[in-house]
Short mmCIF file of C-alpha atoms in Angstrom, two decimals:
data_model
loop_
_atom_site.label_atom_id
_atom_site.label_comp_id
_atom_site.label_asym_id
_atom_site.label_seq_id
_atom_site.Cartn_x
_atom_site.Cartn_y
_atom_site.Cartn_z
CA MET A 1 -43.47 -40.90 7.52
CA VAL A 2 -42.04 -41.33 4.77
CA SER A 3 -39.88 -38.18 4.94
CA VAL A 4 -38.30 -39.03 8.87
CA LEU A 5 -37.60 -43.42 7.26
CA LEU A 6 -35.77 -41.39 4.18
CA VAL A 7 -33.74 -39.39 6.83
CA TRP A 8 -33.06 -42.09 8.99
CA SER A 9 -32.54 -44.70 6.32
CA ALA A 10 -29.79 -41.86 4.35
CA ALA A 11 -27.91 -41.63 8.60
CA ARG A 12 -28.24 -45.35 8.59
CA ALA A 13 -26.16 -45.76 5.21
CA ALA A 14 -23.62 -43.09 6.22
CA GLY A 15 -23.38 -44.20 9.35
CA ALA A 16 -22.94 -47.89 7.69
CA ALA A 17 -20.44 -46.53 5.20
CA GLN A 18 -18.20 -44.09 7.65
CA ALA A 19 -18.39 -48.11 9.57
CA GLY A 20 -16.57 -49.96 6.52
CA SER A 21 -14.43 -46.84 6.10
CA VAL A 22 -13.47 -47.53 9.94
CA GLU A 23 -12.69 -50.68 9.23
CA LEU A 24 -10.35 -50.64 5.89
CA TRP A 25 -8.60 -47.87 7.90
CA LEU A 26 -7.66 -50.28 10.48
CA GLY A 27 -6.67 -52.80 8.03
CA GLU A 28 -4.31 -50.35 6.48
CA LEU A 29 -2.84 -49.11 10.43
CA HIS A 30 -1.77 -52.47 11.05
CA GLN A 31 0.25 -53.18 8.01
CA ALA A 32 1.55 -49.95 7.71
CA ARG A 33 2.44 -50.75 12.28
CA SER A 34 3.51 -54.24 11.29
CA ALA A 35 5.65 -51.75 8.04
CA ARG A 36 7.20 -49.54 10.40
CA ASN A 37 5.11 -46.68 8.36
CA TRP A 38 5.32 -44.31 11.09
CA GLN A 39 3.98 -41.34 8.73
CA ARG A 40 1.20 -43.76 7.15
CA VAL A 41 0.40 -44.81 10.63
CA THR A 42 -0.44 -41.18 11.60
CA LYS A 43 -2.62 -40.67 8.80
CA LEU A 44 -4.27 -43.22 8.42
CA ALA A 45 -4.88 -42.24 12.40
CA ASP A 46 -5.72 -39.79 12.30
CA GLN A 47 -8.39 -40.11 10.23
CA ILE A 48 -9.42 -43.55 12.37
CA LEU A 49 -9.88 -40.30 15.47
CA GLY A 50 -12.05 -38.07 13.16
CA VAL A 51 -14.59 -40.16 12.55
CA ASP A 52 -18.19 -38.68 13.79
CA ALA A 53 -18.61 -40.59 17.24
CA ALA A 54 -22.73 -40.09 17.07
CA ASN A 55 -22.68 -42.06 13.87
CA VAL A 56 -19.82 -45.03 13.32
CA ASP A 57 -19.40 -46.56 16.83
CA ALA A 58 -16.00 -45.90 16.14
CA THR A 59 -14.55 -46.84 20.81
CA GLY A 60 -12.45 -49.31 19.57
CA ALA A 61 -11.09 -48.09 16.12
CA LYS A 62 -9.56 -44.54 18.55
CA ILE A 63 -7.85 -47.23 20.86
CA THR A 64 -6.47 -48.45 18.15
CA ALA A 65 -5.44 -45.74 16.89
CA LEU A 66 -3.91 -44.12 19.79
CA LEU A 67 -2.15 -47.18 21.23
CA ALA A 68 -0.57 -47.68 17.25
CA MET A 69 0.81 -43.56 17.80
CA ARG A 70 2.84 -44.31 20.49
CA GLN A 71 5.86 -45.63 18.63
CA THR A 72 5.82 -42.99 16.24
CA ALA A 73 8.13 -40.03 17.31
CA ALA A 74 5.97 -37.68 17.61
CA ALA A 75 4.12 -39.98 21.23
CA VAL A 76 3.65 -37.75 24.11
CA GLU A 77 3.05 -34.95 21.79
CA THR A 78 -0.15 -36.88 20.56
CA TYR A 79 -1.59 -37.13 22.84
CA ASP A 80 -2.22 -33.44 23.85
CA ARG A 81 -2.67 -33.16 20.44
CA TYR A 82 -5.66 -35.38 19.91
CA VAL A 83 -7.40 -34.53 23.57
CA ALA A 84 -7.13 -31.59 21.88
CA ALA A 85 -8.69 -32.17 18.42
CA VAL A 86 -11.29 -34.88 18.81
CA HIS A 87 -16.31 -33.90 19.49
CA ALA A 88 -16.27 -33.20 22.88
CA ASP A 89 -18.51 -35.54 24.37
CA ASP A 90 -14.65 -37.97 23.18
CA ARG A 91 -12.57 -35.78 25.23
CA ALA A 92 -12.83 -37.53 28.12
CA PHE A 93 -12.85 -41.09 27.21
CA LEU A 94 -9.59 -40.03 25.10
CA GLY A 95 -8.63 -39.02 28.13
CA GLU A 96 -8.51 -41.39 29.58
CA ILE A 97 -6.82 -43.33 26.55
CA GLY A 98 -4.24 -40.87 26.63
CA ARG A 99 -2.44 -41.31 30.14
CA ALA A 100 -2.61 -44.55 28.82
CA THR A 101 -0.86 -43.83 26.72
CA LEU A 102 1.77 -42.26 28.67
CA TRP A 103 1.66 -44.52 31.22
CA ASP A 104 2.59 -47.00 27.95
CA LEU A 105 6.09 -44.96 26.77
CA ALA A 106 7.24 -43.98 30.44
CA ARG A 107 8.02 -48.94 30.43
CA SER A 108 8.57 -48.45 27.55
CA PRO A 109 12.89 -49.27 27.39
CA GLY A 110 12.69 -46.64 23.81
CA GLU A 111 14.34 -43.73 23.41
CA ALA A 112 16.29 -42.36 26.31
CA ALA A 113 14.39 -38.60 26.65
CA VAL A 114 10.56 -40.50 25.99
CA ARG A 115 10.29 -42.01 29.77
CA PRO A 116 10.75 -38.70 31.26
CA ALA A 117 9.23 -37.18 28.95
CA ALA A 118 5.38 -38.30 29.55
CA LEU A 119 6.23 -38.94 33.45
CA GLU A 120 6.65 -34.96 33.01
CA ARG A 121 3.25 -34.98 31.76
CA LEU A 122 1.89 -37.21 33.30
CA ALA A 123 3.00 -35.45 37.07
CA ARG A 124 1.74 -32.75 35.55
CA GLU A 125 -1.57 -33.46 35.52
CA GLY A 126 -1.13 -34.58 39.42
CA ASP A 127 -0.07 -37.62 39.00
CA ALA A 128 1.30 -39.61 42.22
CA ALA A 129 2.95 -42.29 41.18
CA ALA A 130 4.86 -40.70 37.61
CA LEU A 131 6.06 -38.24 39.87
CA ALA A 132 6.97 -40.64 41.84
CA ASP A 133 9.20 -42.23 39.27
CA LEU A 134 10.43 -39.75 37.15
CA ARG A 135 12.92 -38.67 40.99
CA ALA A 136 13.79 -42.25 40.69
CA LEU A 137 14.43 -41.71 36.97
CA ALA A 138 17.23 -38.85 38.00
CA LYS A 139 18.86 -40.65 40.53
CA SER A 140 19.47 -43.85 38.92
CA SER A 141 22.60 -44.89 38.65
CA SER A 142 22.06 -48.09 36.72
CA ARG A 143 23.89 -48.86 33.63
CA ASP A 144 20.02 -49.02 32.07
CA ASN A 145 19.21 -45.80 33.13
CA THR A 146 22.11 -43.26 33.69
CA SER A 147 21.75 -42.32 30.32
CA GLN A 148 17.63 -41.22 31.56
CA GLN A 149 19.35 -39.43 34.94
CA LEU A 150 20.06 -35.80 32.34
CA PRO A 151 16.58 -35.94 30.91
CA ALA A 152 14.55 -37.07 33.69
CA ASN A 153 16.72 -33.95 35.31
CA LEU A 154 15.49 -31.45 32.85
CA CYS A 155 11.93 -32.69 33.25
CA LEU A 156 12.12 -32.19 37.43
CA ALA A 157 14.07 -29.05 36.28
CA ALA A 158 11.05 -27.54 34.94
CA LEU A 159 8.12 -28.74 37.27
CA GLY A 160 10.73 -26.72 39.53
CA GLU A 161 12.38 -29.31 41.77
CA ARG A 162 15.40 -28.00 43.57
CA THR A 163 17.69 -30.38 43.95
CA SER A 164 17.16 -31.82 40.11
CA ILE A 165 18.33 -27.35 39.15
CA GLU A 166 21.94 -28.42 41.90
CA TRP A 167 22.34 -32.29 39.59
CA LEU A 168 22.10 -29.92 36.07
CA VAL A 169 24.50 -27.30 37.50
CA ALA A 170 26.38 -29.74 38.98
CA ARG A 171 26.69 -31.44 35.78
CA ALA A 172 27.42 -28.77 33.83
CA GLY A 173 30.27 -27.77 35.81
CA GLU A 174 32.01 -31.24 34.93
CA HIS A 175 32.68 -29.88 31.25
CA ARG A 176 30.87 -32.39 29.09
CA THR A 177 30.06 -30.56 26.36
CA ASN A 178 27.23 -32.59 25.38
CA ASP A 179 25.58 -32.43 28.37
CA THR A 180 26.41 -29.30 29.14
CA VAL A 181 24.79 -27.77 26.17
CA MET A 182 21.17 -30.11 25.98
CA ILE A 183 21.69 -27.72 30.15
CA LEU A 184 21.95 -25.06 28.60
CA ASP A 185 19.64 -24.97 25.34
CA ALA A 186 16.59 -26.26 27.61
CA ALA A 187 16.50 -24.01 30.02
CA ALA A 188 16.12 -20.97 27.52
CA ALA A 189 13.68 -23.49 25.58
CA ARG A 190 12.30 -24.47 29.06
CA GLN A 191 12.60 -21.64 30.86
CA ILE A 192 14.36 -23.66 33.63
CA THR A 193 15.63 -20.86 36.28
CA LEU A 194 19.23 -22.16 36.88
CA PRO A 195 21.51 -19.96 39.72
CA GLU A 196 23.17 -16.66 37.73
CA SER A 197 26.39 -17.51 38.73
CA ALA A 198 26.50 -21.15 36.83
CA VAL A 199 25.42 -19.63 33.59
CA VAL A 200 27.80 -16.51 33.82
CA GLY A 201 30.64 -18.62 34.98
CA LEU A 202 30.41 -20.53 31.73
CA LEU A 203 30.29 -17.01 29.58
CA ASP A 204 33.78 -17.82 28.71
CA ASP A 205 34.04 -21.21 27.59
CA PRO A 206 36.48 -22.31 25.79
CA ASN A 207 33.75 -23.79 23.35
CA PRO A 208 32.12 -21.78 20.81
CA VAL A 209 29.46 -24.16 21.49
CA VAL A 210 29.10 -24.58 24.60
CA ARG A 211 30.17 -20.25 25.29
CA ALA A 212 26.40 -19.96 22.66
CA SER A 213 24.38 -21.77 24.55
CA ALA A 214 25.51 -19.97 27.11
CA VAL A 215 24.54 -15.84 26.17
CA ARG A 216 21.34 -17.25 24.99
CA ALA A 217 20.35 -19.31 28.20
CA ALA A 218 21.59 -16.21 29.73
CA GLY A 219 18.91 -13.61 27.66
CA LYS A 220 16.22 -16.38 28.60
CA THR A 221 16.78 -16.73 32.14
CA LYS A 222 16.81 -13.00 32.90
CA ALA A 223 20.26 -13.47 33.90
CA TYR A 224 21.09 -9.45 34.08
CA GLY A 225 24.54 -10.02 35.98
CA SER A 226 25.63 -11.30 32.64
CA ILE A 227 24.48 -7.81 30.80
CA PRO A 228 28.75 -6.75 31.52
CA LYS A 229 30.08 -9.88 29.82
CA LEU A 230 27.87 -10.69 26.68
CA ARG A 231 28.21 -6.34 25.90
CA GLN A 232 31.71 -7.95 26.12
CA LEU A 233 30.55 -11.04 23.52
CA LEU A 234 29.87 -8.15 20.81
CA ASN A 235 32.36 -8.60 19.61
CA ASP A 236 33.77 -12.46 19.55
CA PRO A 237 35.40 -13.91 16.47
CA ILE A 238 32.27 -16.57 16.91
CA PRO A 239 29.12 -15.48 14.59
CA LEU A 240 26.66 -16.81 16.53
CA VAL A 241 28.38 -15.74 19.67
CA ARG A 242 27.37 -12.19 18.57
CA LEU A 243 23.95 -13.35 17.56
CA ASN A 244 23.50 -14.65 20.63
CA ALA A 245 24.64 -11.88 22.88
CA ALA A 246 22.94 -8.64 20.44
CA ALA A 247 20.00 -11.13 21.84
CA GLY A 248 20.19 -11.51 24.75
CA LEU A 249 21.20 -7.67 25.70
CA ARG A 250 17.76 -6.65 23.48
CA ALA A 251 15.78 -8.94 26.20
CA LEU A 252 17.34 -8.15 28.85
CA GLY A 253 16.22 -4.56 28.06
CA ASP A 254 19.73 -3.23 27.11
CA VAL A 255 20.35 -0.30 24.04
CA ALA A 256 23.26 -2.20 22.24
CA GLY A 257 21.69 -5.18 21.83
CA GLU A 258 19.31 -3.43 20.07
CA ARG A 259 21.43 -0.91 18.13
CA LEU A 260 23.00 -3.89 16.81
CA LEU A 261 20.86 -6.44 16.21
CA ALA A 262 18.67 -2.90 14.08
CA GLN A 263 22.24 -2.42 12.03
CA TRP A 264 22.67 -6.68 11.07
CA LEU A 265 19.16 -6.82 9.95
CA THR A 266 20.34 -4.27 7.05
CA GLY A 267 23.51 -5.32 6.57
CA GLU A 268 25.38 -6.96 4.32
CA VAL A 269 26.35 -10.41 5.89
CA VAL A 270 23.31 -12.26 5.45
CA GLU A 271 24.11 -14.60 8.26
CA LEU A 272 23.56 -12.41 11.11
CA ARG A 273 20.60 -10.36 9.47
CA ILE A 274 18.51 -13.78 9.15
CA GLY A 275 19.96 -13.96 13.36
CA ALA A 276 18.66 -10.60 13.35
CA ALA A 277 15.07 -10.94 12.14
CA GLU A 278 15.00 -15.17 14.42
CA ALA A 279 15.25 -11.94 17.38
CA PHE A 280 13.36 -10.17 15.74
CA VAL A 281 10.66 -12.25 14.97
CA GLU A 282 9.63 -13.47 17.95
CA THR A 283 8.49 -9.95 20.14
CA ASN A 284 5.57 -7.51 18.19
CA SER A 285 8.76 -5.32 15.75
CA ARG A 286 7.83 -5.99 12.06
CA GLU A 287 11.05 -4.18 10.86
CA TRP A 288 12.81 -7.55 10.19
CA ILE A 289 9.64 -8.73 6.83
CA LYS A 290 11.38 -6.05 5.08
CA PRO A 291 14.74 -7.50 4.82
CA MET A 292 13.84 -11.68 4.47
CA LYS A 293 11.21 -9.87 1.70
CA ALA A 294 15.01 -9.31 -0.07
CA LEU A 295 15.86 -11.86 0.99
CA LEU A 296 13.45 -14.51 -1.37
CA ASP A 297 15.62 -13.90 -4.40
CA ASP A 298 18.95 -13.85 -2.84
CA GLU A 299 21.13 -16.54 -5.01
CA ASN A 300 21.71 -19.18 -1.63
CA PRO A 301 18.26 -21.59 -1.81
CA ILE A 302 18.98 -21.47 1.82
CA SER A 303 19.19 -18.30 2.76
CA ARG A 304 16.02 -18.09 -0.03
CA LEU A 305 14.32 -20.87 2.22
CA ARG A 306 15.60 -19.55 5.63
CA ALA A 307 13.74 -16.01 5.64
CA ALA A 308 11.14 -17.72 2.90
CA GLU A 309 10.83 -19.75 7.18
CA LEU A 310 10.20 -17.24 9.21
CA LEU A 311 7.59 -14.53 6.23
CA LEU A 312 5.54 -17.80 6.85
CA ARG A 313 4.08 -17.08 9.39
CA THR A 314 3.02 -13.40 8.44
CA ASP A 315 3.32 -13.11 4.15
CA ALA A 316 2.32 -16.91 3.83
CA ASP A 317 1.71 -16.40 -0.19
CA SER A 318 5.32 -14.61 -1.51
CA SER A 319 7.16 -17.94 0.65
CA TRP A 320 5.31 -20.45 -0.67
CA ARG A 321 6.60 -19.61 -4.48
CA VAL A 322 9.82 -20.27 -2.64
CA VAL A 323 9.64 -23.88 -0.30
CA VAL A 324 7.68 -24.82 -3.35
CA ASP A 325 10.33 -24.19 -5.54
CA ALA A 326 12.56 -25.81 -3.39
CA LEU A 327 10.83 -28.54 -3.67
CA ARG A 328 10.68 -28.98 -7.24
CA ASP A 329 14.99 -28.70 -7.66
CA PRO A 330 16.68 -31.71 -7.49
#
């Protein structure tokens, strides 16, 4: 009986100590939020959300932490990260809080891309109201919402909405450089299937930034009709266009791209060597590792850091040395 009481007393004392810590963290959280110190907010929210709910009634604290996170730059990603990380018993509860936080983001006038991203996340979970709001945002032409039309249509295109894909193609055809690049980069990153003719038509764009993005999108979206043009662009005067063309051809199964990337990987031009390695990183190939290790001693600090960044995925020990040295360098 005595041993049971001792265990109970120890557990109660630990719970009380944890409760005291939560109260302290909450006070600091409010101060950090008032000071707009989002890095500190994130750290304190991490601590609060990691509290064991079995020992402490941390429900209110967790609500406060999650709602505080809504003002940070990575607010939308916060929802996924914490729902996956907390104790299994808390997931349903935190999922509801997360959805409420996403709706808070969707209704607040913040950064243009935040509202559509929050609505897309809710729509993916079957929220019909969020999908309706996202569609309305994509069609809006008022002064306040014009800047959100493009992000909203990108989100709807990622959900497979045909009308938004058509809107993006028309917008890209207006040759507004920033919008066109954003559309092409989003298509490449999110596997948005644009009509092949729209992508191929931009491969000849006189602006090298647009051309490079179009080349990348052609490979990522499997635009096989672009292969003849991509072969021509292997001789483009802009290195990034050449790199993207080679990577695109490789992704489309053309041996010319594979051969050229392998050649650049061991060549003298560092920029091409790193770019070729980045293309190989996306596959299971390991032939890029040795050339990148050689760059860890390069005289150019930017080259060293870019090589280290790639190698951190497979060879953390030697790469961290470069990163730590760079941090120490004033």
